[in-house]
Structures are given as structure tokens and as C-alpha cells.
PDB file of C-alpha atoms in Angstrom:
ATOM      1  CA  MET A 776     -45.867 -25.727-177.590  1.00 95.00           C
ATOM      2  CA  ASN A 777     -43.256 -28.423-178.040  1.00 97.00           C
ATOM      3  CA  LEU A 778     -42.513 -30.794-175.611  1.00 98.00           C
ATOM      4  CA  THR A 779     -40.147 -33.617-175.038  1.00 98.00           C
ATOM      5  CA  VAL A 780     -41.579 -36.681-173.148  1.00 98.00           C
ATOM      6  CA  LEU A 781     -40.211 -39.701-171.630  1.00 98.00           C
ATOM      7  CA  TYR A 782     -41.460 -42.946-170.609  1.00 98.00           C
ATOM      8  CA  PHE A 783     -39.859 -45.104-168.138  1.00 98.00           C
ATOM      9  CA  ALA A 784     -40.383 -49.063-166.949  1.00 98.00           C
ATOM     10  CA  ALA A 785     -43.710 -50.113-167.341  1.00 97.00           C
ATOM     11  CA  LEU A 786     -44.846 -46.985-169.173  1.00 98.00           C
ATOM     12  CA  ARG A 787     -42.107 -47.132-172.039  1.00 98.00           C
ATOM     13  CA  GLU A 788     -43.136 -50.545-172.611  1.00 97.00           C
ATOM     14  CA  GLU A 789     -46.814 -49.936-172.796  1.00 97.00           C
ATOM     15  CA  LYS A 790     -45.710 -46.969-175.142  1.00 97.00           C
ATOM     16  CA  GLY A 791     -43.188 -48.496-177.087  1.00 97.00           C
ATOM     17  CA  ILE A 792     -40.545 -45.965-176.797  1.00 98.00           C
ATOM     18  CA  SER A 793     -38.971 -44.318-174.186  1.00 97.00           C
ATOM     19  CA  THR A 794     -38.700 -40.811-175.816  1.00 98.00           C
ATOM     20  CA  GLU A 795     -41.236 -38.881-178.037  1.00 97.00           C
ATOM     21  CA  THR A 796     -41.451 -35.149-179.261  1.00 98.00           C
ATOM     22  CA  LEU A 797     -44.995 -33.726-179.139  1.00 97.00           C
ATOM     23  CA  THR A 798     -45.602 -30.520-181.095  1.00 97.00           C
ATOM     24  CA  LYS A 799     -48.291 -27.857-180.794  1.00 95.00           C
ATOM     25  CA  ILE A 800     -49.908 -29.066-177.780  1.00 95.00           C
ATOM     26  CA  SER A 801     -52.598 -26.558-176.049  1.00 96.00           C
ATOM     27  CA  PRO A 802     -51.415 -25.239-173.029  1.00 97.00           C
ATOM     28  CA  MET A 803     -52.666 -28.044-170.030  1.00 98.00           C
ATOM     29  CA  SER A 804     -51.423 -29.610-167.044  1.00 98.00           C
ATOM     30  CA  ILE A 805     -49.152 -32.260-166.663  1.00 98.00           C
ATOM     31  CA  SER A 806     -51.708 -34.700-165.410  1.00 98.00           C
ATOM     32  CA  GLU A 807     -53.999 -33.406-168.177  1.00 98.00           C
ATOM     33  CA  LEU A 808     -50.990 -34.830-170.794  1.00 98.00           C
ATOM     34  CA  PHE A 809     -50.633 -37.860-169.126  1.00 98.00           C
ATOM     35  CA  PHE A 810     -54.540 -38.700-169.723  1.00 97.00           C
ATOM     36  CA  LEU A 811     -54.238 -37.189-172.948  1.00 97.00           C
ATOM     37  CA  LEU A 812     -51.489 -39.944-173.828  1.00 97.00           C
ATOM     38  CA  PHE A 813     -52.947 -42.669-171.784  1.00 98.00           C
ATOM     39  CA  LYS A 814     -56.487 -42.694-171.819  1.00 97.00           C
ATOM     40  CA  ARG A 815     -56.595 -42.806-167.899  1.00 97.00           C
ATOM     41  CA  ALA A 816     -56.511 -41.343-164.779  1.00 96.00           C
ATOM     42  CA  PRO A 817     -52.265 -41.190-163.668  1.00 96.00           C
ATOM     43  CA  LYS A 818     -53.339 -43.806-160.662  1.00 94.00           C
ATOM     44  CA  GLY A 819     -49.474 -44.303-159.060  1.00 95.00           C
ATOM     45  CA  ILE A 820     -47.733 -41.784-161.467  1.00 97.00           C
ATOM     46  CA  ARG A 821     -45.422 -39.236-160.506  1.00 98.00           C
ATOM     47  CA  PHE A 822     -44.763 -35.845-162.639  1.00 98.00           C
ATOM     48  CA  ALA A 823     -41.453 -34.931-163.512  1.00 98.00           C
ATOM     49  CA  LEU A 824     -40.969 -31.143-165.214  1.00 98.00           C
ATOM     50  CA  ASN A 825     -37.353 -30.479-166.391  1.00 98.00           C
ATOM     51  CA  GLN A 826     -36.009 -33.619-163.836  1.00 98.00           C
ATOM     52  CA  ARG A 827     -37.740 -32.415-161.172  1.00 97.00           C
ATOM     53  CA  TYR A 828     -40.797 -33.689-159.227  1.00 98.00           C
ATOM     54  CA  VAL A 829     -43.960 -31.415-159.632  1.00 98.00           C
ATOM     55  CA  GLU A 830     -48.032 -31.675-158.602  1.00 98.00           C
ATOM     56  CA  GLY A 831     -50.052 -33.253-161.364  1.00 98.00           C
ATOM     57  CA  ALA A 832     -51.892 -29.508-162.049  1.00 98.00           C
ATOM     58  CA  SER A 833     -48.566 -28.094-162.936  1.00 98.00           C
ATOM     59  CA  ALA A 834     -48.773 -26.149-166.282  1.00 98.00           C
ATOM     60  CA  LEU A 835     -46.685 -27.213-168.795  1.00 98.00           C
ATOM     61  CA  SER A 836     -44.251 -24.884-170.790  1.00 98.00           C
ATOM     62  CA  ASP A 837     -43.065 -24.933-174.230  1.00 98.00           C
ATOM     63  CA  GLY A 838     -39.353 -26.868-174.157  1.00 98.00           C
ATOM     64  CA  ASP A 839     -40.525 -28.736-170.998  1.00 98.00           C
ATOM     65  CA  GLU A 840     -38.795 -32.278-170.553  1.00 98.00           C
ATOM     66  CA  VAL A 841     -42.067 -34.291-169.259  1.00 98.00           C
ATOM     67  CA  ALA A 842     -41.334 -37.668-167.510  1.00 98.00           C
ATOM     68  CA  PHE A 843     -44.401 -40.062-166.004  1.00 98.00           C
ATOM     69  CA  LEU A 844     -42.806 -41.828-163.460  1.00 98.00           C
ATOM     70  CA  PRO A 845     -44.634 -45.189-162.251  1.00 98.00           C
ATOM     71  CA  PRO A 846     -44.078 -46.674-158.929  1.00 97.00           C
ATOM     72  CA  LEU A 847     -40.150 -46.352-157.968  1.00 98.00           C
ATOM     73  CA  GLY A 848     -37.981 -49.868-157.379  1.00 96.00           C
ATOM     74  CA  GLY A 849     -34.310 -48.392-156.684  1.00 95.00           C
ATOM     75  CA  GLY A 850     -32.292 -49.739-154.343  1.00 93.00           C
TER      76      GLY A 850
ATOM     77  CA  MET B 991     -14.165 -40.800-158.255  1.00 70.00           C
ATOM     78  CA  SER B 992     -17.638 -39.206-158.558  1.00 87.00           C
ATOM     79  CA  LEU B 993     -19.624 -39.966-155.398  1.00 95.00           C
ATOM     80  CA  TYR B 994     -22.378 -39.719-156.933  1.00 98.00           C
ATOM     81  CA  ARG B 995     -22.795 -42.369-159.695  1.00 97.00           C
ATOM     82  CA  LEU B 996     -24.667 -44.865-161.455  1.00 98.00           C
ATOM     83  CA  GLN B 997     -22.980 -47.573-163.385  1.00 98.00           C
ATOM     84  CA  ARG B 998     -23.238 -51.145-165.377  1.00 97.00           C
ATOM     85  CA  HIS B 999     -20.414 -52.870-163.723  1.00 97.00           C
ATOM     86  CA  PRO B1000     -19.888 -54.300-160.643  1.00 97.00           C
ATOM     87  CA  ILE B1001     -19.326 -51.636-157.419  1.00 97.00           C
ATOM     88  CA  ASP B1002     -16.110 -51.989-156.260  1.00 97.00           C
ATOM     89  CA  LEU B1003     -16.428 -51.526-152.361  1.00 97.00           C
ATOM     90  CA  GLU B1004     -12.799 -50.546-151.091  1.00 97.00           C
ATOM     91  CA  GLU B1005     -12.483 -48.119-153.550  1.00 96.00           C
ATOM     92  CA  ILE B1006     -15.873 -46.122-152.122  1.00 97.00           C
ATOM     93  CA  HIS B1007     -14.641 -46.748-148.338  1.00 97.00           C
ATOM     94  CA  THR B1008     -11.221 -44.796-149.650  1.00 96.00           C
ATOM     95  CA  ALA B1009     -13.172 -42.024-151.221  1.00 96.00           C
ATOM     96  CA  ILE B1010     -15.509 -40.981-147.570  1.00 97.00           C
ATOM     97  CA  SER B1011     -12.847 -42.041-145.143  1.00 96.00           C
ATOM     98  CA  HIS B1012     -10.456 -39.232-143.689  1.00 95.00           C
ATOM     99  CA  PRO B1013      -8.377 -38.858-140.728  1.00 96.00           C
ATOM    100  CA  GLU B1014     -11.435 -37.132-138.602  1.00 96.00           C
ATOM    101  CA  ALA B1015     -13.626 -39.589-139.274  1.00 96.00           C
ATOM    102  CA  GLY B1016     -13.999 -42.724-136.503  1.00 97.00           C
ATOM    103  CA  ALA B1017     -17.082 -44.437-137.837  1.00 98.00           C
ATOM    104  CA  VAL B1018     -17.700 -45.997-141.541  1.00 98.00           C
ATOM    105  CA  LEU B1019     -21.183 -47.383-142.985  1.00 98.00           C
ATOM    106  CA  LEU B1020     -21.709 -49.173-145.866  1.00 98.00           C
ATOM    107  CA  PHE B1021     -25.032 -50.042-146.879  1.00 98.00           C
ATOM    108  CA  LEU B1022     -25.046 -52.929-149.430  1.00 98.00           C
ATOM    109  CA  GLY B1023     -28.655 -53.681-151.233  1.00 97.00           C
ATOM    110  CA  GLU B1024     -28.312 -56.970-152.638  1.00 94.00           C
ATOM    111  CA  THR B1025     -30.387 -58.581-154.998  1.00 91.00           C
ATOM    112  CA  ARG B1026     -32.515 -61.363-153.923  1.00 87.00           C
ATOM    113  CA  ASN B1027     -33.294 -64.947-155.431  1.00 88.00           C
ATOM    114  CA  ASN B1028     -37.120 -64.977-154.577  1.00 86.00           C
ATOM    115  CA  PHE B1029     -40.153 -63.219-154.988  1.00 84.00           C
ATOM    116  CA  GLU B1030     -43.414 -64.757-152.803  1.00 82.00           C
ATOM    117  CA  GLY B1031     -41.669 -68.166-153.735  1.00 85.00           C
ATOM    118  CA  ARG B1032     -40.751 -67.343-157.398  1.00 88.00           C
ATOM    119  CA  ARG B1033     -37.160 -68.370-158.340  1.00 91.00           C
ATOM    120  CA  VAL B1034     -35.816 -65.006-159.572  1.00 93.00           C
ATOM    121  CA  LEU B1035     -32.860 -65.339-161.699  1.00 92.00           C
ATOM    122  CA  SER B1036     -31.318 -61.414-162.352  1.00 92.00           C
ATOM    123  CA  LEU B1037     -32.155 -58.064-161.969  1.00 95.00           C
ATOM    124  CA  GLU B1038     -32.805 -55.273-164.509  1.00 97.00           C
ATOM    125  CA  TYR B1039     -32.248 -51.574-163.327  1.00 98.00           C
ATOM    126  CA  GLU B1040     -33.135 -48.613-165.196  1.00 98.00           C
ATOM    127  CA  ALA B1041     -33.207 -44.862-164.462  1.00 98.00           C
ATOM    128  CA  TYR B1042     -34.013 -41.242-165.444  1.00 98.00           C
ATOM    129  CA  GLU B1043     -30.561 -41.046-165.078  1.00 98.00           C
ATOM    130  CA  GLU B1044     -30.167 -36.991-164.927  1.00 98.00           C
ATOM    131  CA  MET B1045     -32.824 -36.653-162.464  1.00 98.00           C
ATOM    132  CA  ALA B1046     -31.516 -39.783-160.448  1.00 98.00           C
ATOM    133  CA  LEU B1047     -27.989 -38.577-160.185  1.00 98.00           C
ATOM    134  CA  SER B1048     -29.861 -34.582-158.976  1.00 98.00           C
ATOM    135  CA  GLU B1049     -31.770 -36.600-156.455  1.00 98.00           C
ATOM    136  CA  PHE B1050     -28.656 -38.183-154.815  1.00 98.00           C
ATOM    137  CA  LEU B1051     -27.295 -34.741-154.763  1.00 97.00           C
ATOM    138  CA  LEU B1052     -30.446 -33.068-153.536  1.00 98.00           C
ATOM    139  CA  ILE B1053     -30.060 -36.450-150.537  1.00 98.00           C
ATOM    140  CA  GLY B1054     -26.565 -35.924-150.381  1.00 98.00           C
ATOM    141  CA  THR B1055     -27.003 -32.269-149.558  1.00 98.00           C
ATOM    142  CA  GLU B1056     -29.846 -32.916-146.937  1.00 98.00           C
ATOM    143  CA  ILE B1057     -27.636 -35.035-145.499  1.00 98.00           C
ATOM    144  CA  LYS B1058     -24.611 -32.331-144.795  1.00 97.00           C
ATOM    145  CA  ARG B1059     -27.318 -29.966-144.009  1.00 98.00           C
ATOM    146  CA  ARG B1060     -28.501 -32.335-140.967  1.00 98.00           C
ATOM    147  CA  TRP B1061     -25.189 -34.045-140.164  1.00 98.00           C
ATOM    148  CA  PRO B1062     -22.332 -31.881-141.030  1.00 97.00           C
ATOM    149  CA  ASP B1063     -19.504 -34.160-140.220  1.00 96.00           C
ATOM    150  CA  VAL B1064     -20.992 -36.410-142.462  1.00 98.00           C
ATOM    151  CA  ARG B1065     -19.469 -37.874-146.005  1.00 97.00           C
ATOM    152  CA  CYS B1066     -21.524 -39.530-148.313  1.00 97.00           C
ATOM    153  CA  ALA B1067     -21.324 -41.807-151.356  1.00 98.00           C
ATOM    154  CA  MET B1068     -24.297 -42.974-153.502  1.00 98.00           C
ATOM    155  CA  ILE B1069     -23.707 -45.469-156.153  1.00 98.00           C
ATOM    156  CA  HIS B1070     -26.434 -47.650-158.053  1.00 98.00           C
ATOM    157  CA  ARG B1071     -26.142 -50.261-160.486  1.00 98.00           C
ATOM    158  CA  LEU B1072     -27.822 -50.175-164.078  1.00 98.00           C
ATOM    159  CA  GLY B1073     -28.571 -53.053-166.585  1.00 98.00           C
ATOM    160  CA  THR B1074     -28.692 -56.314-165.637  1.00 97.00           C
ATOM    161  CA  VAL B1075     -27.099 -57.280-162.074  1.00 96.00           C
ATOM    162  CA  PRO B1076     -27.148 -61.152-161.437  1.00 94.00           C
ATOM    163  CA  VAL B1077     -28.592 -62.424-157.773  1.00 93.00           C
ATOM    164  CA  GLY B1078     -26.601 -62.307-155.095  1.00 93.00           C
ATOM    165  CA  GLU B1079     -24.936 -58.910-156.515  1.00 96.00           C
ATOM    166  CA  THR B1080     -24.650 -55.415-154.824  1.00 97.00           C
ATOM    167  CA  SER B1081     -27.385 -53.034-156.737  1.00 97.00           C
ATOM    168  CA  VAL B1082     -27.000 -50.309-154.589  1.00 98.00           C
ATOM    169  CA  VAL B1083     -24.478 -48.800-151.947  1.00 98.00           C
ATOM    170  CA  VAL B1084     -24.969 -46.014-149.773  1.00 98.00           C
ATOM    171  CA  ALA B1085     -22.057 -45.203-147.955  1.00 98.00           C
ATOM    172  CA  VAL B1086     -21.486 -42.223-145.022  1.00 98.00           C
ATOM    173  CA  SER B1087     -18.265 -41.549-142.944  1.00 98.00           C
ATOM    174  CA  ALA B1088     -18.718 -39.477-139.538  1.00 98.00           C
ATOM    175  CA  ALA B1089     -16.686 -38.560-136.528  1.00 97.00           C
ATOM    176  CA  HIS B1090     -18.979 -40.484-134.390  1.00 97.00           C
ATOM    177  CA  ARG B1091     -21.374 -43.737-134.990  1.00 97.00           C
ATOM    178  CA  LYS B1092     -24.354 -42.066-134.076  1.00 98.00           C
ATOM    179  CA  ASN B1093     -24.522 -39.967-137.071  1.00 97.00           C
ATOM    180  CA  ALA B1094     -23.314 -42.685-139.299  1.00 98.00           C
ATOM    181  CA  TYR B1095     -26.210 -44.832-138.422  1.00 98.00           C
ATOM    182  CA  LEU B1096     -28.634 -41.762-138.637  1.00 98.00           C
ATOM    183  CA  ALA B1097     -26.829 -40.534-142.153  1.00 98.00           C
ATOM    184  CA  SER B1098     -27.288 -43.849-143.282  1.00 98.00           C
ATOM    185  CA  ARG B1099     -30.971 -45.027-142.822  1.00 98.00           C
ATOM    186  CA  PHE B1100     -31.557 -41.522-144.220  1.00 98.00           C
ATOM    187  CA  GLY B1101     -29.947 -41.988-147.177  1.00 98.00           C
ATOM    188  CA  ILE B1102     -30.968 -45.502-148.331  1.00 98.00           C
ATOM    189  CA  ASP B1103     -35.000 -44.806-147.370  1.00 98.00           C
ATOM    190  CA  ALA B1104     -34.704 -41.281-149.417  1.00 98.00           C
ATOM    191  CA  LEU B1105     -32.973 -42.949-152.223  1.00 98.00           C
ATOM    192  CA  LYS B1106     -35.751 -45.828-152.479  1.00 98.00           C
ATOM    193  CA  ALA B1107     -38.599 -42.880-151.863  1.00 97.00           C
ATOM    194  CA  ASN B1108     -36.884 -40.632-154.488  1.00 98.00           C
ATOM    195  CA  ALA B1109     -34.420 -41.526-157.244  1.00 98.00           C
ATOM    196  CA  PRO B1110     -36.085 -42.321-159.969  1.00 98.00           C
ATOM    197  CA  ILE B1111     -34.976 -46.312-160.775  1.00 98.00           C
ATOM    198  CA  TRP B1112     -36.722 -48.735-161.667  1.00 98.00           C
ATOM    199  CA  LYS B1113     -36.377 -52.484-161.123  1.00 97.00           C
ATOM    200  CA  LYS B1114     -37.470 -55.701-162.991  1.00 97.00           C
ATOM    201  CA  GLU B1115     -37.450 -58.866-161.720  1.00 95.00           C
ATOM    202  CA  ILE B1116     -36.670 -61.925-164.039  1.00 94.00           C
ATOM    203  CA  PHE B1117     -37.913 -65.257-163.202  1.00 93.00           C
ATOM    204  CA  ASP B1118     -37.587 -68.488-164.867  1.00 89.00           C
ATOM    205  CA  ASN B1119     -41.138 -67.770-166.341  1.00 88.00           C
ATOM    206  CA  GLY B1120     -41.792 -64.815-166.409  1.00 92.00           C
ATOM    207  CA  GLU B1121     -40.927 -61.033-165.647  1.00 94.00           C
ATOM    208  CA  GLN B1122     -42.826 -58.284-163.676  1.00 94.00           C
ATOM    209  CA  TRP B1123     -41.612 -55.089-162.604  1.00 96.00           C
ATOM    210  CA  LYS B1124     -40.584 -54.837-158.615  1.00 93.00           C
ATOM    211  CA  ALA B1125     -42.114 -51.324-156.587  1.00 94.00           C
ATOM    212  CA  ASN B1126     -40.778 -50.564-153.269  1.00 91.00           C
ATOM    213  CA  SER B1127     -42.620 -50.977-150.024  1.00 83.00           C
ATOM    214  CA  LEU B1128     -41.607 -47.495-148.470  1.00 69.00           C
TER     215      LEU B1128
END
């Protein structure tokens, strides 16, 4: 499946990009995708699928917009 | 004007006040979050905000819908700055109007707490000798 992945704040700086398109990804959960991309557990990270919060165990679907959200600082 | 928005220029408080005031509302509260000049003794020069913009706006709407459900007489607005915000300026406004002050205070507190907990917005503090992403304490 194909996915659009968005990175913000510290994760954006770590990756050096704010968005990328991934292709030919096998079925997996959103937390497994984090592990694949960052090689570590998603400690303190929240997950969003298509602009809604989801649990780490949520399965990804073709065409999803995936976002990894580091600890928030709004206000 | 939209009552829920993100913007890169200073926030006009009178415009927001006008937008949420109405003849049945006897109480209006504007909560202003302002940029502090220090963190643990280090001097902060400015702050930089970024957001997952579409999702932040949809979270603002969800919070506004929940406020309306809990306190039907309340009108509210949420505006957040993005980009560089100099020290001492307003970075966020949660504005509410209600028939009486009780619901205005409840809705105001709920609104800013929910925004800080759930709106995907990030803040970087710029010091004279470095910078760091600053997470909210909830």
C-alpha cells in the first residue's frame, strides 16, 4: 500500500523532511510503522490517521495520511 | 471572520470580542496565552510555533462542539499564532461569551485545557545560546 507520512517538530528535524510518500508498504499498525521508520519505540508519541487521533495498534490502509505527533506545546 | 483559526500575524482582540458578543451574553471572557521571557532561568528571545494545520483546526472544532454540548448558551472562538512570536505577545486566545459568568468561566477553562492537551501545535523556545522544543505540562 501507499502512505503519506507527516513529521512535525522534533521528529521533522530528526528526519530532515516534513512529509514523504511511502510505497509498497506491507500491512502493519501505525506504531509498527513508527518503529520501521525510527528504529525505536514510539515513547511519548501520539498517532493520527487522516487527521484523527488513533491508538498505536490501528491498522494502516492504502492512501492513509499518517502523522506522528511528539509531545504538544500549543498555548 | 472564522472563529477557529491559525494565523501568522498578531491577534486583534477587539475583533474577537466583537465576533462573540451578542445581546443575550452578559459575560465575556478572553483567555490570552502570552509568550514568557524565561525558562528555568534561561532568557527566551522568541518562540516558534508550528502546527498540523488541518488537524489542529478540526480539533478546535471538536472542542467548540463539546463546549456547545455542555453549555448551550456559550459562543466561543479559538485563535492560535504560528511562526515566530516575539516575547510578550499573545500566542493563543480562547474567547467565550455566555448568558452569565458561571458558564463562561467553565467553558473558558475547558477550552484552553483541551486545546493544550489535544491541538497538534508545537512550540520551540529560542534562547540566546540555543533552542528547544517545549512540551506542555498537563
